[in-house]
Amino acid sequence: MMRRLRFNGTGSGVNGCPSVHEDLDTDDIIVHGLPLTDPDDVAQLRHLSQGETAIVVPRQLLVDFGPKEITRVPDMITFEDFDRLFTQFEHTAWRLETRRRYASDEITPTYAQFASGEPVDWSGADTAWCRERQQQTALGKRFERVRIVDQPPTPGQLYLLDNAKRNSSVGEVIRCLWRRDADRLRLLAEDFWIFDSRLVALLHFESDDLTGVELITEPAAVNRYAQVRDAAMHDAVPFELVAAQVAATS
């Protein structure tokens, strides 16, 4: 079975070598770099078995991107603390949405309108949420998100395409990425917010219900999520383009 590898980081900004990857299922660490080839150097190594290759990596690479603990203990925060992040950040809040449905959407009056085939009235929806977004964007802060969309989109994704009209009207910049492109980019199926490129709120789900929020502040880990953000933004397009394509094929 193919490993699910996550790129942790590289010690080189030029050729990407050496680098550290992590197996998400086994917690194994995979390091690649230049081989140790001098016979006098290799002769000094103990327990180098047939088929094994010694590689050379800078100490700083392991300090920056190697695991810091054997068993990582998630730092879970309350939903109240999570809500406060949306007013306490200074510059940017960025979201990746990867799921095919969100149970919380399906209990809203707007989803009932959508499911019945009626035009959705977004004018009075979540007014406190809308006012907060408007207040924060008026301060010069940016809210952005990328939503991954299947082909064909699921009902939950179609709802969010319609919902994007409301979010964009209160200051969010919303882009979409086809799942085939997300798979090509090997984006991980994780939902998260990045605040100020400084901390990450990783969202935990069970049966499409949001059950908890994990706060990540370790710089190397935050950097990994920033790399996912940059990759997603490179190929994502304005939600209006995806909505138009979907309408043209429905």
PDB file of C-alpha atoms in Angstrom:
ATOM      1  CA  MET A   1       0.000   0.000   0.000  1.00  0.00           C
ATOM      2  CA  MET A   2       1.343   3.380  -0.969  1.00  0.00           C
ATOM      3  CA  ARG A   3       2.463   5.542   1.918  1.00  0.00           C
ATOM      4  CA  ARG A   4       0.714   8.837   2.664  1.00  0.00           C
ATOM      5  CA  LEU A   5       3.678  11.174   2.889  1.00  0.00           C
ATOM      6  CA  ARG A   6       3.674  14.763   4.039  1.00  0.00           C
ATOM      7  CA  PHE A   7       6.474  17.090   3.001  1.00  0.00           C
ATOM      8  CA  ASN A   8       7.817  18.701   6.180  1.00  0.00           C
ATOM      9  CA  GLY A   9      10.518  20.912   4.721  1.00  0.00           C
ATOM     10  CA  THR A  10      13.843  21.261   2.998  1.00  0.00           C
ATOM     11  CA  GLY A  11      17.185  22.693   3.943  1.00  0.00           C
ATOM     12  CA  SER A  12      17.679  24.081   0.463  1.00  0.00           C
ATOM     13  CA  GLY A  13      15.786  26.731  -1.355  1.00  0.00           C
ATOM     14  CA  VAL A  14      17.471  25.777  -4.627  1.00  0.00           C
ATOM     15  CA  ASN A  15      17.146  22.073  -5.417  1.00  0.00           C
ATOM     16  CA  GLY A  16      15.023  20.764  -2.548  1.00  0.00           C
ATOM     17  CA  CYS A  17      17.729  18.473  -1.210  1.00  0.00           C
ATOM     18  CA  PRO A  18      18.056  17.411   1.542  1.00  0.00           C
ATOM     19  CA  SER A  19      14.433  17.141   2.671  1.00  0.00           C
ATOM     20  CA  VAL A  20      12.302  15.583   5.394  1.00  0.00           C
ATOM     21  CA  HIS A  21       8.977  13.788   4.856  1.00  0.00           C
ATOM     22  CA  GLU A  22       6.671  12.153   7.395  1.00  0.00           C
ATOM     23  CA  ASP A  23       4.486   9.059   6.982  1.00  0.00           C
ATOM     24  CA  LEU A  24       1.069  10.107   8.294  1.00  0.00           C
ATOM     25  CA  ASP A  25       0.004   6.536   9.076  1.00  0.00           C
ATOM     26  CA  THR A  26       3.132   5.100  10.724  1.00  0.00           C
ATOM     27  CA  ASP A  27       4.899   8.284  11.938  1.00  0.00           C
ATOM     28  CA  ASP A  28       8.042   7.095  10.111  1.00  0.00           C
ATOM     29  CA  ILE A  29      10.404   9.871   9.056  1.00  0.00           C
ATOM     30  CA  ILE A  30      11.875   9.777   5.554  1.00  0.00           C
ATOM     31  CA  VAL A  31      14.999  11.840   4.933  1.00  0.00           C
ATOM     32  CA  HIS A  32      16.707  12.162   1.572  1.00  0.00           C
ATOM     33  CA  GLY A  33      19.915  13.915   0.688  1.00  0.00           C
ATOM     34  CA  LEU A  34      23.330  13.425  -0.808  1.00  0.00           C
ATOM     35  CA  PRO A  35      24.856   9.964  -0.204  1.00  0.00           C
ATOM     36  CA  LEU A  36      27.977   9.449   1.848  1.00  0.00           C
ATOM     37  CA  THR A  37      30.315   8.009  -0.783  1.00  0.00           C
ATOM     38  CA  ASP A  38      33.903   8.361   0.433  1.00  0.00           C
ATOM     39  CA  PRO A  39      35.058   4.786   1.261  1.00  0.00           C
ATOM     40  CA  ASP A  40      37.052   5.987   4.275  1.00  0.00           C
ATOM     41  CA  ASP A  41      33.948   7.718   5.667  1.00  0.00           C
ATOM     42  CA  VAL A  42      31.671   4.745   4.970  1.00  0.00           C
ATOM     43  CA  ALA A  43      34.178   2.412   6.653  1.00  0.00           C
ATOM     44  CA  GLN A  44      33.668   4.281   9.933  1.00  0.00           C
ATOM     45  CA  LEU A  45      29.940   3.590  10.035  1.00  0.00           C
ATOM     46  CA  ARG A  46      28.649   0.905  12.376  1.00  0.00           C
ATOM     47  CA  HIS A  47      25.785  -1.434  11.548  1.00  0.00           C
ATOM     48  CA  LEU A  48      25.478  -0.326   7.914  1.00  0.00           C
ATOM     49  CA  SER A  49      23.741  -3.330   6.377  1.00  0.00           C
ATOM     50  CA  GLN A  50      23.644  -4.488   2.795  1.00  0.00           C
ATOM     51  CA  GLY A  51      21.129  -2.462   0.834  1.00  0.00           C
ATOM     52  CA  GLU A  52      21.367   0.530   3.182  1.00  0.00           C
ATOM     53  CA  THR A  53      22.687   3.907   2.064  1.00  0.00           C
ATOM     54  CA  ALA A  54      24.154   6.541   4.350  1.00  0.00           C
ATOM     55  CA  ILE A  55      23.164  10.119   3.551  1.00  0.00           C
ATOM     56  CA  VAL A  56      24.420  13.437   4.824  1.00  0.00           C
ATOM     57  CA  VAL A  57      21.963  16.019   6.197  1.00  0.00           C
ATOM     58  CA  PRO A  58      22.680  19.279   7.991  1.00  0.00           C
ATOM     59  CA  ARG A  59      21.834  19.301  11.691  1.00  0.00           C
ATOM     60  CA  GLN A  60      19.685  22.400  11.105  1.00  0.00           C
ATOM     61  CA  LEU A  61      17.394  20.417   8.798  1.00  0.00           C
ATOM     62  CA  LEU A  62      16.518  17.980  11.581  1.00  0.00           C
ATOM     63  CA  VAL A  63      16.148  20.805  14.102  1.00  0.00           C
ATOM     64  CA  ASP A  64      13.759  22.665  11.822  1.00  0.00           C
ATOM     65  CA  PHE A  65      11.716  19.828  10.363  1.00  0.00           C
ATOM     66  CA  GLY A  66      12.295  16.671  12.404  1.00  0.00           C
ATOM     67  CA  PRO A  67       9.773  15.528  15.049  1.00  0.00           C
ATOM     68  CA  LYS A  68      10.167  17.136  18.456  1.00  0.00           C
ATOM     69  CA  GLU A  69       8.420  14.419  20.459  1.00  0.00           C
ATOM     70  CA  ILE A  70       7.687  10.701  20.192  1.00  0.00           C
ATOM     71  CA  THR A  71       3.955  11.035  20.773  1.00  0.00           C
ATOM     72  CA  ARG A  72       2.451  14.371  19.828  1.00  0.00           C
ATOM     73  CA  VAL A  73      -0.270  15.648  22.151  1.00  0.00           C
ATOM     74  CA  PRO A  74      -2.727  17.914  20.296  1.00  0.00           C
ATOM     75  CA  ASP A  75      -3.409  21.323  21.844  1.00  0.00           C
ATOM     76  CA  MET A  76      -7.206  21.431  21.691  1.00  0.00           C
ATOM     77  CA  ILE A  77      -8.952  24.758  22.295  1.00  0.00           C
ATOM     78  CA  THR A  78     -12.565  25.598  23.061  1.00  0.00           C
ATOM     79  CA  PHE A  79     -14.955  26.799  20.393  1.00  0.00           C
ATOM     80  CA  GLU A  80     -15.089  30.119  22.244  1.00  0.00           C
ATOM     81  CA  ASP A  81     -11.310  30.506  21.927  1.00  0.00           C
ATOM     82  CA  PHE A  82     -11.602  29.521  18.259  1.00  0.00           C
ATOM     83  CA  ASP A  83     -14.204  32.248  17.678  1.00  0.00           C
ATOM     84  CA  ARG A  84     -11.920  34.834  19.268  1.00  0.00           C
ATOM     85  CA  LEU A  85      -9.193  34.098  16.717  1.00  0.00           C
ATOM     86  CA  PHE A  86     -11.333  35.803  14.071  1.00  0.00           C
ATOM     87  CA  THR A  87     -11.079  39.158  15.806  1.00  0.00           C
ATOM     88  CA  GLN A  88      -7.644  38.823  17.393  1.00  0.00           C
ATOM     89  CA  PHE A  89      -5.640  38.229  14.210  1.00  0.00           C
ATOM     90  CA  GLU A  90      -3.894  41.228  12.678  1.00  0.00           C
ATOM     91  CA  HIS A  91      -3.602  40.740   8.926  1.00  0.00           C
ATOM     92  CA  THR A  92      -4.868  37.563   7.210  1.00  0.00           C
ATOM     93  CA  ALA A  93      -7.162  34.637   7.925  1.00  0.00           C
ATOM     94  CA  TRP A  94      -7.092  31.868   5.299  1.00  0.00           C
ATOM     95  CA  ARG A  95      -9.200  28.696   5.124  1.00  0.00           C
ATOM     96  CA  LEU A  96      -8.970  25.424   3.207  1.00  0.00           C
ATOM     97  CA  GLU A  97     -12.229  23.456   2.893  1.00  0.00           C
ATOM     98  CA  THR A  98     -11.821  19.879   1.698  1.00  0.00           C
ATOM     99  CA  ARG A  99     -14.943  18.023   2.795  1.00  0.00           C
ATOM    100  CA  ARG A 100     -17.853  16.939   0.630  1.00  0.00           C
ATOM    101  CA  ARG A 101     -20.459  17.988   3.201  1.00  0.00           C
ATOM    102  CA  TYR A 102     -20.670  19.853   6.494  1.00  0.00           C
ATOM    103  CA  ALA A 103     -23.428  18.699   8.831  1.00  0.00           C
ATOM    104  CA  SER A 104     -23.715  22.163  10.386  1.00  0.00           C
ATOM    105  CA  ASP A 105     -24.804  23.625   7.027  1.00  0.00           C
ATOM    106  CA  GLU A 106     -27.706  21.208   6.739  1.00  0.00           C
ATOM    107  CA  ILE A 107     -29.519  22.459   9.856  1.00  0.00           C
ATOM    108  CA  THR A 108     -29.756  26.058   8.629  1.00  0.00           C
ATOM    109  CA  PRO A 109     -32.855  27.694   7.118  1.00  0.00           C
ATOM    110  CA  THR A 110     -30.832  28.636   4.054  1.00  0.00           C
ATOM    111  CA  TYR A 111     -29.954  24.996   3.405  1.00  0.00           C
ATOM    112  CA  ALA A 112     -33.652  24.110   3.654  1.00  0.00           C
ATOM    113  CA  GLN A 113     -34.383  26.718   0.997  1.00  0.00           C
ATOM    114  CA  PHE A 114     -31.566  25.380  -1.160  1.00  0.00           C
ATOM    115  CA  ALA A 115     -32.630  21.736  -0.764  1.00  0.00           C
ATOM    116  CA  SER A 116     -36.201  22.550  -1.755  1.00  0.00           C
ATOM    117  CA  GLY A 117     -35.020  24.210  -4.945  1.00  0.00           C
ATOM    118  CA  GLU A 118     -35.986  27.714  -3.871  1.00  0.00           C
ATOM    119  CA  PRO A 119     -33.719  30.726  -4.427  1.00  0.00           C
ATOM    120  CA  VAL A 120     -31.801  31.216  -1.201  1.00  0.00           C
ATOM    121  CA  ASP A 121     -32.333  34.529   0.587  1.00  0.00           C
ATOM    122  CA  TRP A 122     -28.932  35.449   1.972  1.00  0.00           C
ATOM    123  CA  SER A 123     -29.868  38.971   3.050  1.00  0.00           C
ATOM    124  CA  GLY A 124     -30.798  38.076   6.618  1.00  0.00           C
ATOM    125  CA  ALA A 125     -28.546  35.070   7.160  1.00  0.00           C
ATOM    126  CA  ASP A 126     -26.171  34.993  10.126  1.00  0.00           C
ATOM    127  CA  THR A 127     -26.272  38.750  10.624  1.00  0.00           C
ATOM    128  CA  ALA A 128     -23.909  38.696  13.631  1.00  0.00           C
ATOM    129  CA  TRP A 129     -21.373  36.713  11.586  1.00  0.00           C
ATOM    130  CA  CYS A 130     -21.749  39.100   8.656  1.00  0.00           C
ATOM    131  CA  ARG A 131     -21.347  42.174  10.842  1.00  0.00           C
ATOM    132  CA  GLU A 132     -18.160  40.770  12.357  1.00  0.00           C
ATOM    133  CA  ARG A 133     -16.682  40.068   8.919  1.00  0.00           C
ATOM    134  CA  GLN A 134     -17.559  43.563   7.762  1.00  0.00           C
ATOM    135  CA  GLN A 135     -16.052  45.144  10.873  1.00  0.00           C
ATOM    136  CA  GLN A 136     -12.802  43.198  10.526  1.00  0.00           C
ATOM    137  CA  THR A 137     -12.393  43.840   6.807  1.00  0.00           C
ATOM    138  CA  ALA A 138     -13.059  47.537   7.442  1.00  0.00           C
ATOM    139  CA  LEU A 139      -9.916  47.437   9.607  1.00  0.00           C
ATOM    140  CA  GLY A 140      -7.932  46.277   6.581  1.00  0.00           C
ATOM    141  CA  LYS A 141      -7.870  42.599   7.500  1.00  0.00           C
ATOM    142  CA  ARG A 142      -8.218  39.929   4.815  1.00  0.00           C
ATOM    143  CA  PHE A 143     -10.391  36.811   4.876  1.00  0.00           C
ATOM    144  CA  GLU A 144      -9.725  34.272   2.140  1.00  0.00           C
ATOM    145  CA  ARG A 145     -10.602  30.631   1.529  1.00  0.00           C
ATOM    146  CA  VAL A 146     -10.229  27.895  -1.056  1.00  0.00           C
ATOM    147  CA  ARG A 147     -12.972  25.301  -1.406  1.00  0.00           C
ATOM    148  CA  ILE A 148     -12.275  21.954  -3.047  1.00  0.00           C
ATOM    149  CA  VAL A 149     -15.055  20.902  -5.414  1.00  0.00           C
ATOM    150  CA  ASP A 150     -15.775  17.451  -6.860  1.00  0.00           C
ATOM    151  CA  GLN A 151     -16.912  16.768 -10.414  1.00  0.00           C
ATOM    152  CA  PRO A 152     -19.844  16.621 -10.254  1.00  0.00           C
ATOM    153  CA  PRO A 153     -20.185  18.671  -7.070  1.00  0.00           C
ATOM    154  CA  THR A 154     -21.948  17.146  -4.078  1.00  0.00           C
ATOM    155  CA  PRO A 155     -25.133  18.792  -2.760  1.00  0.00           C
ATOM    156  CA  GLY A 156     -23.113  20.285   0.091  1.00  0.00           C
ATOM    157  CA  GLN A 157     -20.607  21.776  -2.348  1.00  0.00           C
ATOM    158  CA  LEU A 158     -23.386  23.204  -4.516  1.00  0.00           C
ATOM    159  CA  TYR A 159     -24.828  24.854  -1.422  1.00  0.00           C
ATOM    160  CA  LEU A 160     -21.456  26.395  -0.601  1.00  0.00           C
ATOM    161  CA  LEU A 161     -21.102  27.704  -4.167  1.00  0.00           C
ATOM    162  CA  ASP A 162     -24.360  29.564  -3.590  1.00  0.00           C
ATOM    163  CA  ASN A 163     -23.291  30.545  -0.067  1.00  0.00           C
ATOM    164  CA  ALA A 164     -20.138  32.138  -1.514  1.00  0.00           C
ATOM    165  CA  LYS A 165     -22.279  35.022  -2.791  1.00  0.00           C
ATOM    166  CA  ARG A 166     -23.036  35.987   0.819  1.00  0.00           C
ATOM    167  CA  ASN A 167     -19.485  35.495   2.093  1.00  0.00           C
ATOM    168  CA  SER A 168     -17.980  37.555  -0.717  1.00  0.00           C
ATOM    169  CA  SER A 169     -20.502  40.336  -0.127  1.00  0.00           C
ATOM    170  CA  VAL A 170     -19.113  40.872   3.395  1.00  0.00           C
ATOM    171  CA  GLY A 171     -15.490  40.941   2.361  1.00  0.00           C
ATOM    172  CA  GLU A 172     -14.234  37.377   1.937  1.00  0.00           C
ATOM    173  CA  VAL A 173     -12.233  36.365  -1.127  1.00  0.00           C
ATOM    174  CA  ILE A 174     -13.397  32.879  -2.125  1.00  0.00           C
ATOM    175  CA  ARG A 175     -11.731  30.654  -4.692  1.00  0.00           C
ATOM    176  CA  CYS A 176     -12.379  27.048  -5.706  1.00  0.00           C
ATOM    177  CA  LEU A 177     -10.121  24.170  -6.675  1.00  0.00           C
ATOM    178  CA  TRP A 178     -11.282  21.052  -8.488  1.00  0.00           C
ATOM    179  CA  ARG A 179     -10.542  17.930  -6.480  1.00  0.00           C
ATOM    180  CA  ARG A 180      -8.621  16.409  -9.371  1.00  0.00           C
ATOM    181  CA  ASP A 181      -6.225  19.351  -9.114  1.00  0.00           C
ATOM    182  CA  ALA A 182      -6.030  19.029  -5.343  1.00  0.00           C
ATOM    183  CA  ASP A 183      -5.144  15.350  -5.784  1.00  0.00           C
ATOM    184  CA  ARG A 184      -2.516  16.217  -8.373  1.00  0.00           C
ATOM    185  CA  LEU A 185      -1.007  18.714  -5.946  1.00  0.00           C
ATOM    186  CA  ARG A 186      -1.216  16.028  -3.230  1.00  0.00           C
ATOM    187  CA  LEU A 187      -2.989  18.378  -0.872  1.00  0.00           C
ATOM    188  CA  LEU A 188      -3.917  16.708   2.390  1.00  0.00           C
ATOM    189  CA  ALA A 189      -7.591  16.225   3.198  1.00  0.00           C
ATOM    190  CA  GLU A 190      -7.518  18.560   6.191  1.00  0.00           C
ATOM    191  CA  ASP A 191      -9.663  21.574   6.961  1.00  0.00           C
ATOM    192  CA  PHE A 192      -7.838  24.423   8.648  1.00  0.00           C
ATOM    193  CA  TRP A 193      -7.501  28.160   9.131  1.00  0.00           C
ATOM    194  CA  ILE A 194      -4.140  29.977   9.074  1.00  0.00           C
ATOM    195  CA  PHE A 195      -3.991  33.252  10.967  1.00  0.00           C
ATOM    196  CA  ASP A 196      -1.252  35.753  10.074  1.00  0.00           C
ATOM    197  CA  SER A 197       0.921  32.855   8.807  1.00  0.00           C
ATOM    198  CA  ARG A 198       1.705  32.399  12.507  1.00  0.00           C
ATOM    199  CA  LEU A 199      -0.766  29.870  13.871  1.00  0.00           C
ATOM    200  CA  VAL A 200      -3.074  27.197  12.498  1.00  0.00           C
ATOM    201  CA  ALA A 201      -6.497  26.120  13.701  1.00  0.00           C
ATOM    202  CA  LEU A 202      -6.885  22.515  12.498  1.00  0.00           C
ATOM    203  CA  LEU A 203     -10.534  21.415  12.414  1.00  0.00           C
ATOM    204  CA  HIS A 204     -11.421  17.902  13.608  1.00  0.00           C
ATOM    205  CA  PHE A 205     -14.526  16.160  12.253  1.00  0.00           C
ATOM    206  CA  GLU A 206     -16.490  13.017  13.005  1.00  0.00           C
ATOM    207  CA  SER A 207     -19.211  12.008  10.538  1.00  0.00           C
ATOM    208  CA  ASP A 208     -19.020  15.492   9.001  1.00  0.00           C
ATOM    209  CA  ASP A 209     -19.668  17.178  12.369  1.00  0.00           C
ATOM    210  CA  LEU A 210     -17.059  19.606  13.676  1.00  0.00           C
ATOM    211  CA  THR A 211     -15.978  18.081  16.999  1.00  0.00           C
ATOM    212  CA  GLY A 212     -12.899  20.069  17.975  1.00  0.00           C
ATOM    213  CA  VAL A 213     -10.251  22.612  17.055  1.00  0.00           C
ATOM    214  CA  GLU A 214      -6.528  21.991  17.451  1.00  0.00           C
ATOM    215  CA  LEU A 215      -4.183  24.951  17.804  1.00  0.00           C
ATOM    216  CA  ILE A 216      -0.812  24.578  16.060  1.00  0.00           C
ATOM    217  CA  THR A 217       1.886  27.174  16.699  1.00  0.00           C
ATOM    218  CA  GLU A 218       5.165  25.267  16.182  1.00  0.00           C
ATOM    219  CA  PRO A 219       6.870  27.206  13.345  1.00  0.00           C
ATOM    220  CA  ALA A 220       7.854  24.212  11.194  1.00  0.00           C
ATOM    221  CA  ALA A 221       4.319  22.799  11.391  1.00  0.00           C
ATOM    222  CA  VAL A 222       2.745  26.167  10.559  1.00  0.00           C
ATOM    223  CA  ASN A 223       5.122  26.425   7.610  1.00  0.00           C
ATOM    224  CA  ARG A 224       3.837  23.105   6.242  1.00  0.00           C
ATOM    225  CA  TYR A 225       0.281  24.425   6.226  1.00  0.00           C
ATOM    226  CA  ALA A 226       1.463  27.660   4.610  1.00  0.00           C
ATOM    227  CA  GLN A 227       2.964  25.553   1.813  1.00  0.00           C
ATOM    228  CA  VAL A 228      -0.419  23.863   1.322  1.00  0.00           C
ATOM    229  CA  ARG A 229      -2.043  27.305   1.173  1.00  0.00           C
ATOM    230  CA  ASP A 230       0.392  28.521  -1.468  1.00  0.00           C
ATOM    231  CA  ALA A 231      -0.084  25.403  -3.609  1.00  0.00           C
ATOM    232  CA  ALA A 232      -3.890  25.631  -3.385  1.00  0.00           C
ATOM    233  CA  MET A 233      -3.947  29.348  -4.210  1.00  0.00           C
ATOM    234  CA  HIS A 234      -1.766  28.817  -7.284  1.00  0.00           C
ATOM    235  CA  ASP A 235      -4.368  26.672  -9.073  1.00  0.00           C
ATOM    236  CA  ALA A 236      -7.609  27.906  -7.472  1.00  0.00           C
ATOM    237  CA  VAL A 237      -9.967  30.147  -9.449  1.00  0.00           C
ATOM    238  CA  PRO A 238     -12.712  32.602  -8.398  1.00  0.00           C
ATOM    239  CA  PHE A 239     -15.821  30.769  -7.255  1.00  0.00           C
ATOM    240  CA  GLU A 240     -17.895  32.537  -9.928  1.00  0.00           C
ATOM    241  CA  LEU A 241     -16.002  30.674 -12.666  1.00  0.00           C
ATOM    242  CA  VAL A 242     -16.689  27.281 -11.099  1.00  0.00           C
ATOM    243  CA  ALA A 243     -20.341  28.178 -10.469  1.00  0.00           C
ATOM    244  CA  ALA A 244     -20.703  29.134 -14.125  1.00  0.00           C
ATOM    245  CA  GLN A 245     -19.108  25.874 -15.296  1.00  0.00           C
ATOM    246  CA  VAL A 246     -21.390  23.861 -13.030  1.00  0.00           C
ATOM    247  CA  ALA A 247     -24.478  25.734 -14.276  1.00  0.00           C
ATOM    248  CA  ALA A 248     -23.456  25.164 -17.890  1.00  0.00           C
ATOM    249  CA  THR A 249     -23.240  21.390 -17.409  1.00  0.00           C
ATOM    250  CA  SER A 250     -26.327  20.906 -15.229  1.00  0.00           C
TER     251      SER A 250
END
